[in-house]
Structure formats: structure tokens, C-alpha cells
mmCIF file of C-alpha atoms in Angstrom:
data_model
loop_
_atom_site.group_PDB
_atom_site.id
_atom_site.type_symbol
_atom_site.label_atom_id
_atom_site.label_comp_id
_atom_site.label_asym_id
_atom_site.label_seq_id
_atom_site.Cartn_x
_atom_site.Cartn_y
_atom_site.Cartn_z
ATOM 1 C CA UNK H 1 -33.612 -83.029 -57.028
ATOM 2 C CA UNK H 2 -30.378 -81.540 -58.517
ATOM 3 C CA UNK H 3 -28.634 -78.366 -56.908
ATOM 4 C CA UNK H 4 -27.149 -76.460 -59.652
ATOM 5 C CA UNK H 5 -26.095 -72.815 -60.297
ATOM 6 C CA UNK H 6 -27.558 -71.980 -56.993
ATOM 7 C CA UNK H 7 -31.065 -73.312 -58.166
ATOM 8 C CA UNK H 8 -33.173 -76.762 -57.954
ATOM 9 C CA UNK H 9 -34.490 -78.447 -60.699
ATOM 10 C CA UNK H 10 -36.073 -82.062 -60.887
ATOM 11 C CA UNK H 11 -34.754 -83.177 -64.552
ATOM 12 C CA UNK H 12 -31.285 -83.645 -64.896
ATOM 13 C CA UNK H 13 -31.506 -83.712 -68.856
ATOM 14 C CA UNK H 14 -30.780 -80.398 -70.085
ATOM 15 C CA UNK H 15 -31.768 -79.615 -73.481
ATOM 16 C CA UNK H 16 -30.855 -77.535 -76.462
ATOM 17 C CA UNK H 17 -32.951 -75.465 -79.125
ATOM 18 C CA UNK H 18 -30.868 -75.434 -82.404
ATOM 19 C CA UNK H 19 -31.269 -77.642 -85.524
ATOM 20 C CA UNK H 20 -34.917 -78.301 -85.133
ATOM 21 C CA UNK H 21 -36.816 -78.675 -88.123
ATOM 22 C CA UNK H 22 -39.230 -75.867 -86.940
ATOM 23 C CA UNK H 23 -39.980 -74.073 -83.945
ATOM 24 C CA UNK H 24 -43.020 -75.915 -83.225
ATOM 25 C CA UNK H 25 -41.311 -79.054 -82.918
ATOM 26 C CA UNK H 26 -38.422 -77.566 -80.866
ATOM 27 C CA UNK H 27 -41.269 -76.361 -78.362
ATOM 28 C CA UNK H 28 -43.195 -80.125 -78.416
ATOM 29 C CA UNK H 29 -39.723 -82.030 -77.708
ATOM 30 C CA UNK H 30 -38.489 -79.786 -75.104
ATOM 31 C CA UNK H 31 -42.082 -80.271 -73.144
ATOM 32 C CA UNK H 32 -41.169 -84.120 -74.004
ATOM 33 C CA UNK H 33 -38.319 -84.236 -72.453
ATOM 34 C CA UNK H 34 -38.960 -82.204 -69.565
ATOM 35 C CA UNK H 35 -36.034 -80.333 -69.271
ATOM 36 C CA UNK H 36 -35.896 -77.537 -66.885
ATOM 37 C CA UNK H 37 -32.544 -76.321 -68.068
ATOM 38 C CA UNK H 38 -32.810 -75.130 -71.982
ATOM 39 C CA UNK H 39 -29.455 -73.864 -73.654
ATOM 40 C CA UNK H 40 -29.684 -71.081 -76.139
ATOM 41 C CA UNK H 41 -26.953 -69.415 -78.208
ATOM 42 C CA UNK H 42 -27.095 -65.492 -77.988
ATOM 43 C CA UNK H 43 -25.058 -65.103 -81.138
ATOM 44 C CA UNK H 44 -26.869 -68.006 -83.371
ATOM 45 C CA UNK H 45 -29.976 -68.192 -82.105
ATOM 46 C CA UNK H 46 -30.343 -64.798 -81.499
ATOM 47 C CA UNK H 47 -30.271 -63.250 -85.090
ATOM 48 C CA UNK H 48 -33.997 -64.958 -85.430
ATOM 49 C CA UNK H 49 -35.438 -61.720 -83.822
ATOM 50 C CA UNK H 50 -38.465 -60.909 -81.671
ATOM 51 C CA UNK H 51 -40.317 -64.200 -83.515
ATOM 52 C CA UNK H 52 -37.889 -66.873 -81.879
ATOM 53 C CA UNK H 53 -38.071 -64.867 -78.467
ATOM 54 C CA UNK H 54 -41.287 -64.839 -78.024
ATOM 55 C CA UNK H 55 -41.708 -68.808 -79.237
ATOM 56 C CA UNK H 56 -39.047 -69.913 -76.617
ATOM 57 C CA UNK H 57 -40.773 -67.298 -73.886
ATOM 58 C CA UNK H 58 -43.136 -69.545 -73.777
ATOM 59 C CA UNK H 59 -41.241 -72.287 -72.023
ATOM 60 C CA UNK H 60 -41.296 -72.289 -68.213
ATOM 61 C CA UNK H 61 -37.975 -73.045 -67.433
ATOM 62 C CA UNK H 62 -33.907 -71.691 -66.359
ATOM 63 C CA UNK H 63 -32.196 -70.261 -69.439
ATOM 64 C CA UNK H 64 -28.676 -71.124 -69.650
ATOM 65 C CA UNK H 65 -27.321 -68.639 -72.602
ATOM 66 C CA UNK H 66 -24.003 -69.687 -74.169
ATOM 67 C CA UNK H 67 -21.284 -68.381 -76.083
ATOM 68 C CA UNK H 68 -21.404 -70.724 -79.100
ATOM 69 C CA UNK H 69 -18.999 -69.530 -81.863
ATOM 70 C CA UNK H 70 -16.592 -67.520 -79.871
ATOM 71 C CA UNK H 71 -13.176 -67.980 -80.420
ATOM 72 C CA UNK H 72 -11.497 -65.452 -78.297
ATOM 73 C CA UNK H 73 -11.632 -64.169 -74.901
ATOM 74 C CA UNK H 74 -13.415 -60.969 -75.971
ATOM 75 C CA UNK H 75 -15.553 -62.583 -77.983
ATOM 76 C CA UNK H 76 -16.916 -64.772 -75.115
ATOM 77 C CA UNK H 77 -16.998 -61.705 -72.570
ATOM 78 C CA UNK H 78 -18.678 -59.609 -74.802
ATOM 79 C CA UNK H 79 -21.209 -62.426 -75.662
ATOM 80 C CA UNK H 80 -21.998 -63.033 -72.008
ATOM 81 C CA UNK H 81 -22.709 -59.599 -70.951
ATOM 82 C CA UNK H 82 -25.004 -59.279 -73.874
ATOM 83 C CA UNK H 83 -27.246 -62.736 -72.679
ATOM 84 C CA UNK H 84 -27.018 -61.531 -68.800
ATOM 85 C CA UNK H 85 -28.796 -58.561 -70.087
ATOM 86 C CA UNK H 86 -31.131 -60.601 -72.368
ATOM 87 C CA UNK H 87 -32.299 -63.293 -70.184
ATOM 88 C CA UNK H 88 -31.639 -61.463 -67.323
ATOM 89 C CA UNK H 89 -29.809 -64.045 -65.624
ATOM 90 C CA UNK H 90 -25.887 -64.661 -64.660
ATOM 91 C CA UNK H 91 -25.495 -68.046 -65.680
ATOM 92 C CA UNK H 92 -23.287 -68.662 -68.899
ATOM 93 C CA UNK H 93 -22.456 -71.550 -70.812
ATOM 94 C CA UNK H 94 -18.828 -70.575 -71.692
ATOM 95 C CA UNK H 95 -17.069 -72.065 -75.280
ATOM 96 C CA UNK H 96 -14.568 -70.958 -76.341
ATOM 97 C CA UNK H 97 -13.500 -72.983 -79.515
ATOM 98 C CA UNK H 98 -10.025 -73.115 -80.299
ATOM 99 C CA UNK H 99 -10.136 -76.233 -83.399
ATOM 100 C CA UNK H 100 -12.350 -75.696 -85.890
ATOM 101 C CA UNK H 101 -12.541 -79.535 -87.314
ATOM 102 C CA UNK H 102 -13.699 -81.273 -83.740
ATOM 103 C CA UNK H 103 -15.104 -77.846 -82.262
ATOM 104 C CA UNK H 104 -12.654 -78.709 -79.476
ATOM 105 C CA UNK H 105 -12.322 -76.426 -76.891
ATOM 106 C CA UNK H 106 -8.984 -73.939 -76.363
ATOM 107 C CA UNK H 107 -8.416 -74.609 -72.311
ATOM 108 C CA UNK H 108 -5.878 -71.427 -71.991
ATOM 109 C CA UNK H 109 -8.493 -69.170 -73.372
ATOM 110 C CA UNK H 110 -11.571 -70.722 -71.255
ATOM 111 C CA UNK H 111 -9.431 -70.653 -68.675
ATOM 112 C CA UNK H 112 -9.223 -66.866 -69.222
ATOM 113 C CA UNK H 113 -12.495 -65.875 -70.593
ATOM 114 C CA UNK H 114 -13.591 -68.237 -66.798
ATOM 115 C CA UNK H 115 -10.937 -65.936 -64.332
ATOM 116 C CA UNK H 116 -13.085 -63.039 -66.240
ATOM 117 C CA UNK H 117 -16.670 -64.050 -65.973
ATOM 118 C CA UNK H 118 -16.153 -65.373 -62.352
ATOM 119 C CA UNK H 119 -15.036 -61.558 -61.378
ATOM 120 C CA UNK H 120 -17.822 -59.877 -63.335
ATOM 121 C CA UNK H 121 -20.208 -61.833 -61.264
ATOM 122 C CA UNK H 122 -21.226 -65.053 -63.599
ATOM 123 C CA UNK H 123 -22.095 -68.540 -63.107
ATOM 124 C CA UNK H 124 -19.558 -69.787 -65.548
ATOM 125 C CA UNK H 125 -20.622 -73.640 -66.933
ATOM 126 C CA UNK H 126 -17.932 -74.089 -68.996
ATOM 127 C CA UNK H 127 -17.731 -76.814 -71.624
ATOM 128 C CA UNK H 128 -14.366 -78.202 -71.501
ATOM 129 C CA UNK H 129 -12.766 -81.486 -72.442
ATOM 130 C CA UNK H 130 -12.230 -84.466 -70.107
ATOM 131 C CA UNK H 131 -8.629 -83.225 -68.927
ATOM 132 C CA UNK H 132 -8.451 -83.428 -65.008
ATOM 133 C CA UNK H 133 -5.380 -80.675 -64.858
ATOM 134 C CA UNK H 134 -7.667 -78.195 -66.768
ATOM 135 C CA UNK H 135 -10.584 -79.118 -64.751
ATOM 136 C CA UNK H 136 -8.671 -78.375 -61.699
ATOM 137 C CA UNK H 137 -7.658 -75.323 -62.738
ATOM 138 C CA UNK H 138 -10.959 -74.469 -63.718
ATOM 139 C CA UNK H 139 -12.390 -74.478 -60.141
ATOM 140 C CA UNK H 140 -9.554 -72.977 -58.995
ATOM 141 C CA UNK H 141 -10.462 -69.734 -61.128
ATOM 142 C CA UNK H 142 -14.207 -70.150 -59.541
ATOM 143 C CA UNK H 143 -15.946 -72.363 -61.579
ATOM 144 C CA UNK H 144 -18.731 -74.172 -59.154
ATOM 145 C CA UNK H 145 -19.581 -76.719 -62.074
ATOM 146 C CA UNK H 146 -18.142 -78.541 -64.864
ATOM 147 C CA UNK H 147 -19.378 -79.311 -68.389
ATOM 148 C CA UNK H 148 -16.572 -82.040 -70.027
ATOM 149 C CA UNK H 149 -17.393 -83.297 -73.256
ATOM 150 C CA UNK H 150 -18.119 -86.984 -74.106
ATOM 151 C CA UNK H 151 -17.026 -86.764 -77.712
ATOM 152 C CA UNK H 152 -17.146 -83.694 -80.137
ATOM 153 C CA UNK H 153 -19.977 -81.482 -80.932
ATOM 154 C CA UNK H 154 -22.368 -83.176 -83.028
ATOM 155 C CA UNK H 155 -20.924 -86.585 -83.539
ATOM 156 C CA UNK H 156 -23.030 -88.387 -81.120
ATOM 157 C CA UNK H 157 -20.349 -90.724 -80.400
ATOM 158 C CA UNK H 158 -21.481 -91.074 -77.022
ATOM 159 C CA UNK H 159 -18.567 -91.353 -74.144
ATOM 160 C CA UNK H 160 -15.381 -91.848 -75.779
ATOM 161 C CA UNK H 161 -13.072 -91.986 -73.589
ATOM 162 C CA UNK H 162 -15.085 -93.271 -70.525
ATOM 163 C CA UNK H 163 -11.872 -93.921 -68.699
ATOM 164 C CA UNK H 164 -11.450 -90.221 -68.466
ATOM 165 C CA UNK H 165 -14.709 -89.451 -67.250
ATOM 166 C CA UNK H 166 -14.564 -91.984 -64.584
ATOM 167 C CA UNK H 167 -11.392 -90.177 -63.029
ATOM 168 C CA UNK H 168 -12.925 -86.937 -63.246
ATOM 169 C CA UNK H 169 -15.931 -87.874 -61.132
ATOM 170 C CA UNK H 170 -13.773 -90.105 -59.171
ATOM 171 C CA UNK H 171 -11.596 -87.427 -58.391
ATOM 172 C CA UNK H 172 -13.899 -84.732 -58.161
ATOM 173 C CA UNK H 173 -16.676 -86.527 -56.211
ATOM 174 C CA UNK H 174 -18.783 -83.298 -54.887
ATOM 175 C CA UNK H 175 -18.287 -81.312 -58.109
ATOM 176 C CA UNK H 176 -21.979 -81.188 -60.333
ATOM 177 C CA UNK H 177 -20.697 -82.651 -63.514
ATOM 178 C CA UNK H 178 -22.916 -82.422 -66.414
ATOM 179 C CA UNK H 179 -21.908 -84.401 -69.518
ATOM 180 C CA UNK H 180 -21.816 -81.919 -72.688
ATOM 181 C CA UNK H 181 -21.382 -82.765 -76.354
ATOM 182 C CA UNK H 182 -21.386 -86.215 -78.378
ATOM 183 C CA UNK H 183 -24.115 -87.881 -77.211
ATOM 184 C CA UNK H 184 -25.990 -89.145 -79.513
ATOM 185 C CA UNK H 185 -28.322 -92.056 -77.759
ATOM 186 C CA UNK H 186 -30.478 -92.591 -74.806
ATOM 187 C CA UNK H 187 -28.458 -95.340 -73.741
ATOM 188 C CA UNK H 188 -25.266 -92.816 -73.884
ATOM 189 C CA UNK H 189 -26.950 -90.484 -71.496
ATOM 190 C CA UNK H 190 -27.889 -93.443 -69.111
ATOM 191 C CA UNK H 191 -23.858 -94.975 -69.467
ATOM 192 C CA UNK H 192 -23.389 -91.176 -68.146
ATOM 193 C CA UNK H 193 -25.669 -91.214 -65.210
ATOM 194 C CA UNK H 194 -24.489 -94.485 -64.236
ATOM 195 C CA UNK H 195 -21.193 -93.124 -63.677
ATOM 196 C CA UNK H 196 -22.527 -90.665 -61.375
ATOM 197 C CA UNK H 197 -22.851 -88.043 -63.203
ATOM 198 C CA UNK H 198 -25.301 -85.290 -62.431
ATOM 199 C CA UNK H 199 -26.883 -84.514 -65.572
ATOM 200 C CA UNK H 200 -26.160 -84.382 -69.139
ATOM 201 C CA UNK H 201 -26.693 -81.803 -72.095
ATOM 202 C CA UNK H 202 -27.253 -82.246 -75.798
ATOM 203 C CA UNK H 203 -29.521 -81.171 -79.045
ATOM 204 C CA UNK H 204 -28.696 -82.779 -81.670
ATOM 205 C CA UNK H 205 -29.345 -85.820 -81.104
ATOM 206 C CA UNK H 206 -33.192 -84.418 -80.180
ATOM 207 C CA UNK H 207 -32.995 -82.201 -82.752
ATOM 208 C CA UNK H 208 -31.815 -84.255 -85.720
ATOM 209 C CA UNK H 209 -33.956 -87.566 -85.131
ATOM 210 C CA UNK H 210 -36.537 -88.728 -87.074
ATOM 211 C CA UNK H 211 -38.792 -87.653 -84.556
ATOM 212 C CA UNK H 212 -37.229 -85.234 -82.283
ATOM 213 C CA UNK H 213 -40.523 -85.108 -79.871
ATOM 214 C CA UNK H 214 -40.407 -89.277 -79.014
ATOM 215 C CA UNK H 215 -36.417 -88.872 -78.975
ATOM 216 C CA UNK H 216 -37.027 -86.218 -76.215
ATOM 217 C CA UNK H 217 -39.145 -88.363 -74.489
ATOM 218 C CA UNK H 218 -36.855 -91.487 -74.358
ATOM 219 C CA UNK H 219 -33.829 -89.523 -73.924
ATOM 220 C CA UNK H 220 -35.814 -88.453 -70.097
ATOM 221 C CA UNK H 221 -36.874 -92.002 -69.681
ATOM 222 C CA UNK H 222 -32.537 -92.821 -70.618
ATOM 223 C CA UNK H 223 -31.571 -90.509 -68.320
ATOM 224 C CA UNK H 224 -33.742 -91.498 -65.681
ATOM 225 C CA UNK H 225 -32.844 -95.089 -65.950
ATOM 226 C CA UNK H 226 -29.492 -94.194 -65.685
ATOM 227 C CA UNK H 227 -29.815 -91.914 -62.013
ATOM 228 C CA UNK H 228 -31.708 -94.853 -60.721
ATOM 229 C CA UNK H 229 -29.081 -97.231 -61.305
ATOM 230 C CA UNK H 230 -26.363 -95.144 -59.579
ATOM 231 C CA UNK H 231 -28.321 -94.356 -56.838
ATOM 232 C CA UNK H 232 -29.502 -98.214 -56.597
ATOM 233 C CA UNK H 233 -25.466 -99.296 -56.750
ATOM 234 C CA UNK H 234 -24.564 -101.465 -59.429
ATOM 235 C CA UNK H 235 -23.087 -104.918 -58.385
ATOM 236 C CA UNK H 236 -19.241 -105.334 -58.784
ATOM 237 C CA UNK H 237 -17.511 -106.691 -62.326
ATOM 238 C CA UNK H 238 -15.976 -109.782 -62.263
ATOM 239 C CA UNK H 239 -13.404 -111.663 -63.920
ATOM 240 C CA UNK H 240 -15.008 -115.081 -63.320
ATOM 241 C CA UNK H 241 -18.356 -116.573 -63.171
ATOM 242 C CA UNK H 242 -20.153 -116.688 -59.329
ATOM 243 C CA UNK H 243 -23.563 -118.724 -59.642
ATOM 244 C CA UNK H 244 -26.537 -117.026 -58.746
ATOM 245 C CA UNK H 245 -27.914 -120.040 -56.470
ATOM 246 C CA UNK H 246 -24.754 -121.423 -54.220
ATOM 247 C CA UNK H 247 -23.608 -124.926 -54.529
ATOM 248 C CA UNK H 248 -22.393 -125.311 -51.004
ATOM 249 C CA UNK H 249 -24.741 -126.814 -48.318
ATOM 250 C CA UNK H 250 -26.782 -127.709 -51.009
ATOM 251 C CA UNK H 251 -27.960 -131.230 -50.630
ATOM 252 C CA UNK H 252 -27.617 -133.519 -53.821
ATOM 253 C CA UNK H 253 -28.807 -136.750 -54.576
ATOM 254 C CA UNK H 254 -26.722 -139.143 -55.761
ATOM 255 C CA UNK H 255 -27.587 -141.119 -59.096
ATOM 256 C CA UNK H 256 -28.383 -144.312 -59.094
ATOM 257 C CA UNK H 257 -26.168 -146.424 -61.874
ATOM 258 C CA UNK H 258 -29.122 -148.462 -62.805
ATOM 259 C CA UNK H 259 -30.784 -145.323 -63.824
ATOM 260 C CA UNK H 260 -28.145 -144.213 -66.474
#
């Protein structure tokens, strides 16, 4: 059971609903996947009308609007109060691009569009790259979780600077961390959760495959996997061989020299 956003969910693979090839198929792979946490972007998403409301309406789960496309502070504010009113719900995934090549986000306007949102009331989940100092700061303005990127939007380049991420949780132990952006395999999402972290986020990866309804469905078994090993404790890296069966006190019989 995750704890996040003041609610408790059971999967900690959180899923999007853009790119799919039809709205059928976005339906089938997010009951696949068994998300309980499905992102949506209000200004995207939203210009599909009553149609794509009442398709996703029929999904029993939390609704996590975001501000996809915004680029400045009003923007995202603006964007935010328009999904609380929607989806009736203060949680807000907060971008807040600031490059337009790697969809990177610009940390001195999330950081403001964040101190904003946190006094109007919101559950800001703000995607943000893997930079402790702005992840600091980001609690500091009332952020209770944090969304850092494992590699640009789209790329699924998986974790690529795991180094990064490793501090992060390391030095953030009881933050909830979910891993947003870039990945682009199962096995990235379980490298994630094996680092402790509490849950990861993507779509295109889903949305884009071949079959985006199996994809779902390994991406949960991935991410499983990949809590189960943290939880279990991995053994310790090495820089030298240790045999699995101990030589010493091990009795040996000596060869006779006739026998060679």
C-alpha cells in the first residue's frame, strides 16, 4: 500500500492517457496495468470534449490533472484552477517547461507556480529534474511529494543519470518519490523501484508500443518485481568474487598420484 496525496492506493505504476492509438485501447491498457493513479492533461486532452470525458469517466480511479504545455507561472495557475474545478479534486501535476528541445523543466518558475498552488490549497506533484538543491527547495515551498525525471519526456531512455537519483532518495529517505518521464521499459521502471522509489509514471512507452494493452500489463508485473526486490534487500556489490559454497572446514581428499 502506497500513501500518497493524502490517499492509499495498491499500484504504484501510475499511468498516462495521451498518444494512444484510440480510446478503446487507452481504456484496455490502463485496466492492464492497473493503475489507480491516471494523469490527464486539462489543456491537451481536454479540447476532445464531452466524448473523451465520458470514455475516461469510466475508469475507477484518482485523477491527477496536469499542466502539460505551460510555460509560465500564469499559465500553470490558471490551468490548475480550471482541472480542480473539472475533476473536482486538488491534486496537480505541475510542469512548467522552460526548454522546448528536451521539454526540460524551468525550476525558478515551478518553484513559483509551487509557492502559488501550495497557498491556494493544492497538492502540488511537481515534475522536476533530478537536482537535490531544487528539490529541497521544493519542499520547502510545501511540496509533500516529488516527481524527478529519469530522462526527457518521451525518450524512454530510462534512468540516466542513476547516480542522481540515488542521492535524492538517499537524501530524502521519507519523501514519496515517483519517477516521471523517460522511461521507456519494464525493466527501467523495476531499476526505479529497486532504488526505493515509490512509484513511477509514464505513457508513452504504454501508449506507443506495439501493443500498448500487454505493455501495460508487463510494465505492472516490472514494477512489481522491482518493489519486491527493495523490500526483499538486495545483497551488497562486490569488487571480488566470494564463492557461494565456502572452502574453509571443508574436508578434501587428497589425490592419489597413481590415479593421475
Amino acid at each position: 500500500m502506497l500513501k500518497i496525496g493524502g490517499k492509499d492506493v495498491n499500484s504504484r505504476l501510475f499511468l498516462g492517457t495521451a498518444l494512444y492509438p484510440s480510446p478503446q485501447i487507452m481504456l484496455d491498457a490502463i485496466r492492464a496495468s492497473e493503475a489507480e493513479v491516471v494523469t490527464v492533461s486539462v489543456r491537451r486532452e481536454g479540447q476532445g470534449g464531452e466524448n473523451f470525458w465520458k470514455q475516461i469517466n469510466q475508469l475507477d480511479c484518482h485523477w491527477l490533472p496536469n499542466t502539460a504545455g505551460c510555460h509560465t507561472v500564469k499559465e500553470a495557475v490558471t490551468t490548475a484552477e480550471m482541472a480542480r474545478e473539472l475533476f473536482q479534486t486538488n491534486w496537480i501535476k505541475l510542469e512548467v517547461i522552460g526548454d522546448e528541445y528536451n521539454l526540460q523543466p524551468d525550476p525558478f518558475r515551478l518553484l513559483d507556480a509551487t509557492r502559488e498552488l501550495v497557498k491556494r490549497g493544492f497538492e502540488v506533484f511537481p515534475y522536476c529534474t533530478d537536482d537535490l538543491v531544487l528539490c529541497q527547495r521544493l519542499l520547502d515551498a510545501g511540496c509533500n511529494i516529488l516527481m524527478p525525471w529519469g530522462a526527457p519526456i518521451g525518450t524512454g531512455r530510462g534512468l540516466s543519470d542513476p547516480y542522481a537519483l540515488q542521492t535524492l532518495r538517499q537524501r530524502l529517505p521519507d519523501i514519496p518519490m515517483v519517477i516521471d518521464a523517460g522511461i521507456g521499459l519494464p525493466s527501467h521502471a523495476t531499476q526505479a523501484m529497486e532504488m526505493g522509489f515509490d512509484a513511477v509514471l509514464l505513457n508513452t512507452a504504454v501508449a506507443q508500443a506495439e501493443d500498448p494493452v500487454n505493455m501495460a500489463a508487463a510494465f505492472k508485473e516490472g514494477v512489481t518485481a522491482g518493489r519486491r526486490a527493495y523490500e526483499a534487500g538486495a545483497m551488497p556489490v562486490r569488487d571480488i568474487a566470494k564463492p557461494s559454497t565456502p572452502v574453509l572446514g571443508t574436508p578434501f581428499w587428497q589425490q592419489d598420484k597413481g590415479d593421475v
